[in-house]
Short mmCIF file of C-alpha atoms in Angstrom, two decimals:
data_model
loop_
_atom_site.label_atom_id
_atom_site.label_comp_id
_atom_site.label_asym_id
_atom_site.label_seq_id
_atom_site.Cartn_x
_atom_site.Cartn_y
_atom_site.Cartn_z
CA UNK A 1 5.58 13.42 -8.65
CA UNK A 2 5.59 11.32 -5.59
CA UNK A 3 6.53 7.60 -6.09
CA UNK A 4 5.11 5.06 -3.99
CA UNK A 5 5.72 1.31 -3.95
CA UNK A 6 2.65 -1.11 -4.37
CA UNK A 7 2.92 -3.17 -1.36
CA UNK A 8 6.16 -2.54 -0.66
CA UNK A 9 9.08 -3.30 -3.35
CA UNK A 10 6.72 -6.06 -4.36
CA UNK A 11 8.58 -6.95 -7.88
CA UNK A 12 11.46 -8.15 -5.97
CA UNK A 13 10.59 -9.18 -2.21
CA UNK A 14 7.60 -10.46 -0.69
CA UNK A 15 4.68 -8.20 -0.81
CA UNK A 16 3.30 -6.64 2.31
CA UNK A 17 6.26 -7.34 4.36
CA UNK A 18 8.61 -5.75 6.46
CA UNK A 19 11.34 -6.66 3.86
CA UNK A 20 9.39 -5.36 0.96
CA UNK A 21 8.68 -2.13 2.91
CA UNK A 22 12.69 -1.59 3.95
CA UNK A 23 13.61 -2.22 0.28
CA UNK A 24 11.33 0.44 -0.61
CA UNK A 25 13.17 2.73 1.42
CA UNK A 26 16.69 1.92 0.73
CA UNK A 27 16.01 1.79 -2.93
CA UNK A 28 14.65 5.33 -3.26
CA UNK A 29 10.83 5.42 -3.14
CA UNK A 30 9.10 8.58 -1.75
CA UNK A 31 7.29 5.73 0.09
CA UNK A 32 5.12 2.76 0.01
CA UNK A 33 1.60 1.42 -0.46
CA UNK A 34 0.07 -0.96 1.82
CA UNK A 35 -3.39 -2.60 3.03
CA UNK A 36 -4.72 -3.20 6.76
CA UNK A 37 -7.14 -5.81 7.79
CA UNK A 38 -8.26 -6.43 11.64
CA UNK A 39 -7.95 -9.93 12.79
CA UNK A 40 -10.43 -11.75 15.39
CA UNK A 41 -8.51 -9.62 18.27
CA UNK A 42 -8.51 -6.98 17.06
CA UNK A 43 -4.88 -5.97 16.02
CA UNK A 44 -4.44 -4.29 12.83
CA UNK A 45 -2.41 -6.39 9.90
CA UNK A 46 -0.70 -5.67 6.45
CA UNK A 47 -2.15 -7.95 3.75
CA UNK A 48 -3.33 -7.58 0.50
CA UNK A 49 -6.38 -10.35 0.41
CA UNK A 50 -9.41 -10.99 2.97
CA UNK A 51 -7.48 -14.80 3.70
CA UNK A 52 -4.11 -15.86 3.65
CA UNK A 53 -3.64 -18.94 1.26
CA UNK A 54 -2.12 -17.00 -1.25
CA UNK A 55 0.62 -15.30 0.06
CA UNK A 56 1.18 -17.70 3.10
CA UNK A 57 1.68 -21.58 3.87
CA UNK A 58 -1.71 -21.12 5.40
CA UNK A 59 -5.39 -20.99 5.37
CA UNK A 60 -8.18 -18.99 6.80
CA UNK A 61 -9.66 -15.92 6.60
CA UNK A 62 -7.88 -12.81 8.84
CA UNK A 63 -11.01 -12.13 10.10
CA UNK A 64 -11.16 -15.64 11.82
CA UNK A 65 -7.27 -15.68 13.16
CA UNK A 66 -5.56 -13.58 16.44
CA UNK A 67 -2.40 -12.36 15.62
CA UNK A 68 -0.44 -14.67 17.34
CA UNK A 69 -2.16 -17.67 14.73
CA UNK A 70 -1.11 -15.65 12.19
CA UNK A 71 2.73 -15.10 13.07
CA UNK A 72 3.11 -18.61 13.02
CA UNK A 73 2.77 -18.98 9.32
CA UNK A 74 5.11 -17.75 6.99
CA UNK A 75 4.26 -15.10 4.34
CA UNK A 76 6.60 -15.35 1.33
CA UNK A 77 4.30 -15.72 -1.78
CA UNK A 78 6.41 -16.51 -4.79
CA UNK A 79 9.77 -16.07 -3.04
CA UNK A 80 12.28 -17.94 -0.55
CA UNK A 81 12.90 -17.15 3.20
CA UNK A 82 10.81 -16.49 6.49
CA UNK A 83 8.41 -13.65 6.52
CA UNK A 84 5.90 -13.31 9.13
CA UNK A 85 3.24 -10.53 8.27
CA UNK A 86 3.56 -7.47 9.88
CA UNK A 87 1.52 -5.28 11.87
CA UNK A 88 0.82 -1.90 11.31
CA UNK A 89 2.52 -0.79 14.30
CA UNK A 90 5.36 -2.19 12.92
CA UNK A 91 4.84 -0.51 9.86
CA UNK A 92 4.76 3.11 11.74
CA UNK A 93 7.59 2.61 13.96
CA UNK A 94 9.72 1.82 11.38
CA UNK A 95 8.85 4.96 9.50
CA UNK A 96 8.55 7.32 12.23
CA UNK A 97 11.65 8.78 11.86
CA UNK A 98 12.16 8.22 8.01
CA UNK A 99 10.85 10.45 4.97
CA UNK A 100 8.44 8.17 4.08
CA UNK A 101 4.63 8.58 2.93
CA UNK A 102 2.37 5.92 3.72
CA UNK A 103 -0.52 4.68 1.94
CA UNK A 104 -2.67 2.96 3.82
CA UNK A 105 -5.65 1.23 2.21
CA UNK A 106 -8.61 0.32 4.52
CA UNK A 107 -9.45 -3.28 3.00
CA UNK A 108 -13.67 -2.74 3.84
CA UNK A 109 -14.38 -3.76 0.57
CA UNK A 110 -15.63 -6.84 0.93
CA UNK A 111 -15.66 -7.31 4.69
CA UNK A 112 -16.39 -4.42 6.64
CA UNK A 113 -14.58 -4.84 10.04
CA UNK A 114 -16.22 -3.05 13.17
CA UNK A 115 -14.29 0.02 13.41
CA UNK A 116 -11.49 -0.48 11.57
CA UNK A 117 -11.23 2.90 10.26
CA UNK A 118 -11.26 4.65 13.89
CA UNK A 119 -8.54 1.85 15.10
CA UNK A 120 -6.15 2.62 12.19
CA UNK A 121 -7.07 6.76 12.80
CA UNK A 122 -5.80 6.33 16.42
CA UNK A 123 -2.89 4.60 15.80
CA UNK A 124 -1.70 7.18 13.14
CA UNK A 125 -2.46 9.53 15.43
CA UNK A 126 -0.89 7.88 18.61
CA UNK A 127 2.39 8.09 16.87
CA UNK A 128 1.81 11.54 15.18
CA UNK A 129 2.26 10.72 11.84
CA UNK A 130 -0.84 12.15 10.57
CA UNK A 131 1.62 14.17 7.68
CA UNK A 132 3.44 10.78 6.48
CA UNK A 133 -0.15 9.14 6.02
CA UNK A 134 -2.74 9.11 3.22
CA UNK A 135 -5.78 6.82 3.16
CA UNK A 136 -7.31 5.44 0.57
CA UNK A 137 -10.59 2.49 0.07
CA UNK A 138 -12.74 1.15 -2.66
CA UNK A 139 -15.03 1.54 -0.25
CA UNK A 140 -16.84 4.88 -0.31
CA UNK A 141 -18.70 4.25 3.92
CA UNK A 142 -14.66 4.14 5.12
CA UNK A 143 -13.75 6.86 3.45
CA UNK A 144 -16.47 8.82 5.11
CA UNK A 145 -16.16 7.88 8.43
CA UNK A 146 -12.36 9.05 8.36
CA UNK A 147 -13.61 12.46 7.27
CA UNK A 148 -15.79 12.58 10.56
CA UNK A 149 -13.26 11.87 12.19
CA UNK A 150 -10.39 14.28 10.81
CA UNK A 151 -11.56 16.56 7.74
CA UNK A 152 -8.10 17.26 6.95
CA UNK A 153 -6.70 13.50 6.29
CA UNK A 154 -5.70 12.84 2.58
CA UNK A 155 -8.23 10.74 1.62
CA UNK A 156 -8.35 9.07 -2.08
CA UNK A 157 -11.23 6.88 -3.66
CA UNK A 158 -9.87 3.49 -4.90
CA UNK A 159 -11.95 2.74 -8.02
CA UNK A 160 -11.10 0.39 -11.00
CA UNK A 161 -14.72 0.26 -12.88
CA UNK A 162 -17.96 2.68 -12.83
CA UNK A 163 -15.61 5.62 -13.35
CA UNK A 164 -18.31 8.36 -14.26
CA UNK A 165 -20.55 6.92 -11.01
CA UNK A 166 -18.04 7.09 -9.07
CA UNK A 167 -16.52 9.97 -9.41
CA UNK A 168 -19.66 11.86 -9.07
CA UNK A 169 -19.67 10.19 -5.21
CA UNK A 170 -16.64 11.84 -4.93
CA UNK A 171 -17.57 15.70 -5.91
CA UNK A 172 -20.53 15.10 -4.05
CA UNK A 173 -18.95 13.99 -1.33
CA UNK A 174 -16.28 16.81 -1.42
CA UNK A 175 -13.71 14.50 -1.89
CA UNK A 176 -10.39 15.94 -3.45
CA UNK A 177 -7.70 12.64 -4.49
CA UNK A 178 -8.96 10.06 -6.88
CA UNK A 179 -7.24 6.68 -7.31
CA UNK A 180 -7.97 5.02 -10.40
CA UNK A 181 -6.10 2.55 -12.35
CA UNK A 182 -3.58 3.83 -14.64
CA UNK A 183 -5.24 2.49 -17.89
CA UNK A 184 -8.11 5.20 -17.19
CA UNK A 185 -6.11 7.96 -17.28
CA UNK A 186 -6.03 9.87 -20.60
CA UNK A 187 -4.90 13.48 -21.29
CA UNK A 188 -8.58 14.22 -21.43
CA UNK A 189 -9.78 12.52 -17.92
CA UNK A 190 -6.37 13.78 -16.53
CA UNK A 191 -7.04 17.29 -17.76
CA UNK A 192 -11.08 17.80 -16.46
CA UNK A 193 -10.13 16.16 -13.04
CA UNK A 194 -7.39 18.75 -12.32
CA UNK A 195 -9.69 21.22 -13.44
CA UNK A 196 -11.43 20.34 -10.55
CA UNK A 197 -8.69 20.53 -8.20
CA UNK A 198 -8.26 16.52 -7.65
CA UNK A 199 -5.06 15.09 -6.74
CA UNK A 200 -4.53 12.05 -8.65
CA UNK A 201 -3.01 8.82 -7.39
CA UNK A 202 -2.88 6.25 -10.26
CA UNK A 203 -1.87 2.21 -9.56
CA UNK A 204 -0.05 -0.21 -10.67
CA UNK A 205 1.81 1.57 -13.43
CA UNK A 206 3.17 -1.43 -15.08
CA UNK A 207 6.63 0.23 -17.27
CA UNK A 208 8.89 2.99 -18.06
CA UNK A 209 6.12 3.65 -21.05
CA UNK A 210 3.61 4.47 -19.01
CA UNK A 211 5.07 5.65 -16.28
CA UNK A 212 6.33 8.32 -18.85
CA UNK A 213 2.77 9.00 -19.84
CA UNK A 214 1.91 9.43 -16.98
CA UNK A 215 3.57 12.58 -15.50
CA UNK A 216 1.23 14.94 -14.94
CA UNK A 217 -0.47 12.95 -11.95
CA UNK A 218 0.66 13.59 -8.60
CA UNK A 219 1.18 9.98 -7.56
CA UNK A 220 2.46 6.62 -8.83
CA UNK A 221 2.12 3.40 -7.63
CA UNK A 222 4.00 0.57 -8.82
CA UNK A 223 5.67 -2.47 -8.07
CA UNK A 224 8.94 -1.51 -9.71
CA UNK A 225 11.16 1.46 -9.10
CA UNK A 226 10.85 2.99 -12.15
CA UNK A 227 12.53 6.50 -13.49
CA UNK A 228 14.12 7.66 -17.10
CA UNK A 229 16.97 5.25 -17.72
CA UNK A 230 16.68 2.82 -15.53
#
């Protein structure tokens, strides 16, 4: 089982930053989980939500902010210090010569940025670390428009509600990793979808309990490090 952290080692430092991601690393994770939005010029960001007022001493939408607005706010949500948030680029030449896997979620969900998914594709590939990278999105359109681009990406569909609708989108879209939350994930569900040859990526696995339950999928995601006796 692969263990990734949600948004870095997000019980503990800041989510979606640099700190959060090192901490992840140094604490033993097989590697982290993170999200990318596209600000007004363009350059790819790690943040969870479409604006920054909750993790930031700021306001605004990413959408409406350059980069350099946004490093001059600081990003430490319900913890002390200065954290500015990071780019991806960051992100990948930190872990470009670490054994890390990255999740990348492509945050289209509720704002679809103009060719986000290409952008983040290119970059990946521009530091060739196409096998360290998996993608994921609630939102099926992105998920698509990676396969055009590279049928062989890891590519898992985010999904939280609709489960049977959903995962018939993903059959018939030849889809193979499915990312549900963990509270949907019974021996029965877990069972028929490796049947059908899914890989299974569950989030945010909240304890030891149900991390425990839990084995038989081939990912975790959590905000804690957690393992048998802790």
């Amino acid at each position: 089982m692969i263990k990734l952290a949600h948004r870095g080692y997000s019980a503990h430092y800041p989510e979606n930053t640099m700190e959060a991601f090192k901490q992840a690393y140094k604490k033993g994770f097989d590697g982290l989980e993170t999200d990318v939005h596209m600000t007004l010029d363009g350059e790819l960001v790690l943040i969870h939500d479409e604006d920054i007022s909750r993790t930031s001493n700021g306001k605004g939408y990413i959408k409406d902010m350059t980069l350099n607005q946004l490093k001059q706010y600081n990003f430490p949500y319900k913890f002390n210090g200065i954290y500015t948030i990071p780019t991806l680029k960051e992100l990948l030449e930190y872990i470009h010569d670490k054994d890390m896997i990255v999740n990348i979620e492509i945050k289209t969900d509720h704002i679809h940025y103009e060719n986000i998914e290409q952008k983040v594709y290119e970059m990946v590939e521009n530091y060739h670390l196409h096998d360290k990278i998996i993608y994921s999105s609630f939102y099926l359109p992105s998920l698509l428009k990676l396969k055009e681009l590279d049928s062989t990406l890891y590519l898992g569909y985010l999904m939280e509600d609709h489960y049977e609708e959903r995962i018939q989108q993903l059959y018939q879209h030849h889809l193979t990793a499915i990312h549900p939350r963990y509270d949907y994930l019974n021996k029965e569900n877990i069972k028929k979808l490796k049947q059908n040859n899914m890989k299974i990526a569950t989030w945010t696995v909240p304890n030891i309990k149900e991390y425990q339950r839990l084995q038989d999928v081939d990912i975790i995601i959590s905000n804690e490090y957690l393992k048998e006796n802790l």
